[in-house]
Amino acid sequence: MGKSNSKKKIAVFISGRGSNLKNLIKYSKLKKSKFTICLVLSNKSNAKGLKYARINKIKNFSFEKKLSLFEKKAIKLIKKFKINIVCLAGFMRILSPLFLTRVKIPVINIHPSLLPRLKGLNTHSRAIKANHKYSGCTVHFVENKLDSGEIIVQKKIKILKKDNPETLAKKILKLEHKAYVEALEKLFNF
Ligand code: GRF
């Protein structure tokens, strides 16, 4: 993505809790960070994660409109704030092919499984049910096909006999926080 002295500008899209957003903000404040979070967008006005944007005085907007309108507003703001990359973090809508063409900057996502295994929802219960030995998380580029773009960082964890979907989710969320930062640093170090 090209080295430069100025920090890369990130927009984060969320729909809920926002623990990944919280962690990205925390990291972005470190001197060594190559990025800064300039914009947070949500498709839910009651998304808990919006509070992290507010506390940290990051511009934030929520549009509970239909997807095409959300995307239109998003494109405008991305241009206005000269954003370099969009990070999806628990964003529960599937962005349209039109948006992905028009946005003109990379869009990346974090998914709680070892892609290409377990695309879609409820990955932890599905991993346990299928008796998988390992699970984890993946940061990947977003393409038109769901959970299918090129992988940037993947982190793996052993599924223990005593794990249930909740314990596994907790452990993987910790990994997610590390993986997202690593992925961005990797992209910005090119
Ligand atoms: C994470 O597990 C992420 O992988 C998935 O949605 C969850 C979002 O969590 N896409 P949070 O909102 O960042 O806490």
CSV table of C-alpha atoms and ligand atoms in Angstrom, one decimal:
chain,number,residue,atom,x,y,z
A,1,MET,CA,0.0,0.0,0.0
A,2,GLY,CA,3.0,2.2,-0.2
A,3,LYS,CA,5.2,3.6,2.6
A,4,SER,CA,4.7,7.1,3.7
A,5,ASN,CA,5.3,9.2,6.8
A,6,SER,CA,1.6,10.0,7.3
A,7,LYS,CA,-0.6,7.5,9.0
A,8,LYS,CA,-3.2,5.7,6.8
A,9,LYS,CA,-6.8,6.7,7.4
A,10,ILE,CA,-9.2,3.9,8.3
A,11,ALA,CA,-13.0,3.7,8.3
A,12,VAL,CA,-14.5,1.0,10.4
A,13,PHE,CA,-18.0,-0.4,9.7
A,14,ILE,CA,-19.8,-2.0,12.6
A,15,SER,CA,-23.2,-3.3,13.5
A,16,GLY,CA,-22.9,-4.3,17.2
A,17,ARG,CA,-20.6,-4.7,20.1
A,18,GLY,CA,-17.5,-3.2,18.6
A,19,SER,CA,-14.8,-5.0,20.5
A,20,ASN,CA,-12.6,-5.1,17.4
A,21,LEU,CA,-13.2,-1.4,16.8
A,22,LYS,CA,-12.3,-0.7,20.4
A,23,ASN,CA,-9.0,-2.6,20.0
A,24,LEU,CA,-8.1,-1.0,16.7
A,25,ILE,CA,-8.7,2.5,18.3
A,26,LYS,CA,-6.5,1.5,21.2
A,27,TYR,CA,-3.7,0.3,19.0
A,28,SER,CA,-4.0,3.3,16.6
A,29,LYS,CA,-3.0,5.6,19.5
A,30,LEU,CA,0.4,3.9,19.9
A,31,LYS,CA,3.3,5.8,18.3
A,32,LYS,CA,4.3,2.7,16.3
A,33,SER,CA,0.9,2.4,14.7
A,34,LYS,CA,0.8,3.1,10.9
A,35,PHE,CA,-2.9,4.0,11.0
A,36,THR,CA,-5.5,6.2,12.5
A,37,ILE,CA,-9.3,5.6,12.7
A,38,CYS,CA,-11.0,8.6,11.1
A,39,LEU,CA,-14.5,7.4,10.5
A,40,VAL,CA,-16.9,4.8,12.1
A,41,LEU,CA,-20.1,3.9,10.3
A,42,SER,CA,-22.9,1.7,11.5
A,43,ASN,CA,-26.1,0.3,10.0
A,44,LYS,CA,-27.6,0.2,13.5
A,45,SER,CA,-28.1,3.4,15.5
A,46,ASN,CA,-28.1,1.4,18.7
A,47,ALA,CA,-24.8,-0.4,18.0
A,48,LYS,CA,-23.0,-0.6,21.3
A,49,GLY,CA,-19.7,-0.1,19.5
A,50,LEU,CA,-20.6,3.5,18.5
A,51,LYS,CA,-19.7,4.5,22.0
A,52,TYR,CA,-16.0,3.9,21.4
A,53,ALA,CA,-16.1,6.3,18.5
A,54,ARG,CA,-17.9,8.9,20.6
A,55,ILE,CA,-15.6,8.5,23.6
A,56,ASN,CA,-12.6,8.9,21.3
A,57,LYS,CA,-14.1,11.8,19.3
A,58,ILE,CA,-14.0,9.9,16.1
A,59,LYS,CA,-16.6,11.0,13.5
A,60,ASN,CA,-19.4,8.5,13.5
A,61,PHE,CA,-22.6,8.0,11.7
A,62,SER,CA,-25.4,5.5,11.5
A,63,PHE,CA,-27.8,5.0,8.7
A,64,GLU,CA,-30.5,2.5,9.2
A,65,LYS,CA,-31.6,2.9,5.6
A,66,LYS,CA,-31.8,0.3,3.0
A,67,LEU,CA,-28.4,-1.0,1.8
A,68,SER,CA,-28.1,1.1,-1.3
A,69,LEU,CA,-28.6,4.3,0.7
A,70,PHE,CA,-26.2,3.3,3.4
A,71,GLU,CA,-23.6,2.6,0.7
A,72,LYS,CA,-24.2,5.9,-1.0
A,73,LYS,CA,-23.7,7.8,2.2
A,74,ALA,CA,-20.7,5.7,3.0
A,75,ILE,CA,-19.0,6.4,-0.3
A,76,LYS,CA,-19.5,10.2,0.2
A,77,LEU,CA,-18.0,10.1,3.6
A,78,ILE,CA,-15.1,7.9,2.5
A,79,LYS,CA,-14.2,10.5,-0.1
A,80,LYS,CA,-14.7,13.4,2.3
A,81,PHE,CA,-12.4,12.0,4.9
A,82,LYS,CA,-9.9,10.7,2.3
A,83,ILE,CA,-10.0,7.2,3.8
A,84,ASN,CA,-7.4,4.7,2.6
A,85,ILE,CA,-9.0,1.4,3.7
A,86,VAL,CA,-12.4,0.2,5.0
A,87,CYS,CA,-12.3,-2.3,7.8
A,88,LEU,CA,-15.5,-4.4,8.4
A,89,ALA,CA,-15.7,-5.4,12.1
A,90,GLY,CA,-18.9,-7.3,12.9
A,91,PHE,CA,-20.7,-5.5,10.1
A,92,MET,CA,-23.7,-7.6,9.4
A,93,ARG,CA,-24.6,-6.5,5.9
A,94,ILE,CA,-23.2,-7.9,2.7
A,95,LEU,CA,-21.9,-5.0,0.7
A,96,SER,CA,-23.0,-4.8,-2.9
A,97,PRO,CA,-20.8,-5.4,-5.9
A,98,LEU,CA,-21.6,-1.8,-7.0
A,99,PHE,CA,-20.2,-0.5,-3.7
A,100,LEU,CA,-17.1,-2.6,-4.0
A,101,THR,CA,-16.4,-1.2,-7.4
A,102,ARG,CA,-17.2,2.3,-6.6
A,103,VAL,CA,-15.3,2.6,-3.3
A,104,LYS,CA,-11.9,2.3,-5.1
A,105,ILE,CA,-10.0,1.5,-1.9
A,106,PRO,CA,-9.4,-1.9,-0.3
A,107,VAL,CA,-12.2,-3.3,1.9
A,108,ILE,CA,-11.2,-5.9,4.5
A,109,ASN,CA,-13.1,-8.1,6.9
A,110,ILE,CA,-12.5,-10.2,10.0
A,111,HIS,CA,-14.3,-13.6,10.1
A,112,PRO,CA,-14.3,-16.0,13.1
A,113,SER,CA,-13.2,-19.2,11.4
A,114,LEU,CA,-10.3,-20.6,9.4
A,115,LEU,CA,-11.5,-19.6,6.0
A,116,PRO,CA,-12.3,-21.2,3.5
A,117,ARG,CA,-13.8,-23.4,6.2
A,118,LEU,CA,-17.0,-22.2,7.8
A,119,LYS,CA,-18.1,-19.2,5.8
A,120,GLY,CA,-21.2,-17.5,7.1
A,121,LEU,CA,-22.7,-17.3,10.6
A,122,ASN,CA,-22.5,-19.4,13.8
A,123,THR,CA,-19.0,-20.6,13.1
A,124,HIS,CA,-18.2,-21.7,16.6
A,125,SER,CA,-21.1,-24.0,17.1
A,126,ARG,CA,-20.6,-25.4,13.6
A,127,ALA,CA,-16.9,-26.0,14.3
A,128,ILE,CA,-17.7,-27.9,17.5
A,129,LYS,CA,-20.5,-29.9,15.9
A,130,ALA,CA,-18.3,-30.9,13.0
A,131,ASN,CA,-15.6,-32.1,15.5
A,132,HIS,CA,-13.0,-29.8,14.0
A,133,LYS,CA,-9.7,-30.0,15.8
A,134,TYR,CA,-8.9,-26.3,15.2
A,135,SER,CA,-10.6,-23.1,14.6
A,136,GLY,CA,-9.5,-19.5,14.6
A,137,CYS,CA,-10.0,-16.3,12.7
A,138,THR,CA,-9.2,-14.8,9.3
A,139,VAL,CA,-8.7,-11.3,8.0
A,140,HIS,CA,-9.3,-11.1,4.3
A,141,PHE,CA,-10.0,-8.8,1.4
A,142,VAL,CA,-13.7,-8.5,0.7
A,143,GLU,CA,-14.9,-9.6,-2.7
A,144,ASN,CA,-18.2,-10.1,-4.2
A,145,LYS,CA,-18.4,-13.7,-3.0
A,146,LEU,CA,-19.1,-14.0,0.7
A,147,ASP,CA,-16.0,-14.7,2.9
A,148,SER,CA,-13.9,-15.6,-0.1
A,149,GLY,CA,-11.3,-12.8,-0.8
A,150,GLU,CA,-7.6,-13.2,-0.5
A,151,ILE,CA,-6.4,-14.0,3.1
A,152,ILE,CA,-4.2,-11.4,4.8
A,153,VAL,CA,-3.7,-13.0,8.2
A,154,GLN,CA,-5.0,-16.2,9.8
A,155,LYS,CA,-4.7,-17.3,13.4
A,156,LYS,CA,-5.4,-20.8,14.7
A,157,ILE,CA,-6.4,-22.2,18.0
A,158,LYS,CA,-7.0,-25.8,19.2
A,159,ILE,CA,-10.6,-26.7,20.1
A,160,LEU,CA,-10.6,-28.4,23.5
A,161,LYS,CA,-13.0,-31.2,24.5
A,162,LYS,CA,-14.4,-28.9,27.2
A,163,ASP,CA,-15.0,-26.0,24.8
A,164,ASN,CA,-18.5,-24.9,24.0
A,165,PRO,CA,-19.5,-22.2,21.5
A,166,GLU,CA,-19.2,-19.5,24.2
A,167,THR,CA,-15.8,-20.4,25.5
A,168,LEU,CA,-14.5,-20.8,21.9
A,169,ALA,CA,-15.9,-17.5,20.9
A,170,LYS,CA,-14.2,-15.8,23.8
A,171,LYS,CA,-10.8,-17.3,23.0
A,172,ILE,CA,-11.1,-16.5,19.3
A,173,LEU,CA,-12.2,-12.9,19.9
A,174,LYS,CA,-8.9,-12.4,21.6
A,175,LEU,CA,-7.1,-13.8,18.6
A,176,GLU,CA,-9.2,-11.5,16.3
A,177,HIS,CA,-8.0,-8.4,18.1
A,178,LYS,CA,-4.4,-9.5,17.4
A,179,ALA,CA,-5.1,-10.6,13.9
A,180,TYR,CA,-6.7,-7.3,12.8
A,181,VAL,CA,-3.8,-5.2,14.0
A,182,GLU,CA,-1.3,-7.5,12.4
A,183,ALA,CA,-3.2,-7.5,9.1
A,184,LEU,CA,-3.2,-3.7,8.9
A,185,GLU,CA,0.4,-3.4,9.8
A,186,LYS,CA,1.2,-6.0,7.2
A,187,LEU,CA,-0.7,-4.1,4.5
A,188,PHE,CA,0.8,-0.8,5.4
A,189,ASN,CA,4.4,-2.2,5.5
A,190,PHE,CA,4.4,-3.1,1.9
B,1,GRF,C1,-16.5,-10.9,15.5
B,1,GRF,O1,-16.5,-12.2,16.0
B,1,GRF,C2,-16.1,-10.9,14.0
B,1,GRF,O2,-15.3,-11.9,13.6
B,1,GRF,C3,-17.5,-11.1,13.4
B,1,GRF,O3,-18.4,-10.4,14.2
B,1,GRF,C4,-17.8,-10.3,15.5
B,1,GRF,C5,-17.8,-8.9,15.8
B,1,GRF,O4,-17.4,-8.6,17.2
B,1,GRF,N1,-17.5,-10.7,12.0
B,1,GRF,P1,-17.2,-7.1,17.7
B,1,GRF,O5,-18.4,-6.3,17.3
B,1,GRF,O6,-16.0,-6.6,17.0
B,1,GRF,O7,-17.0,-7.2,19.2
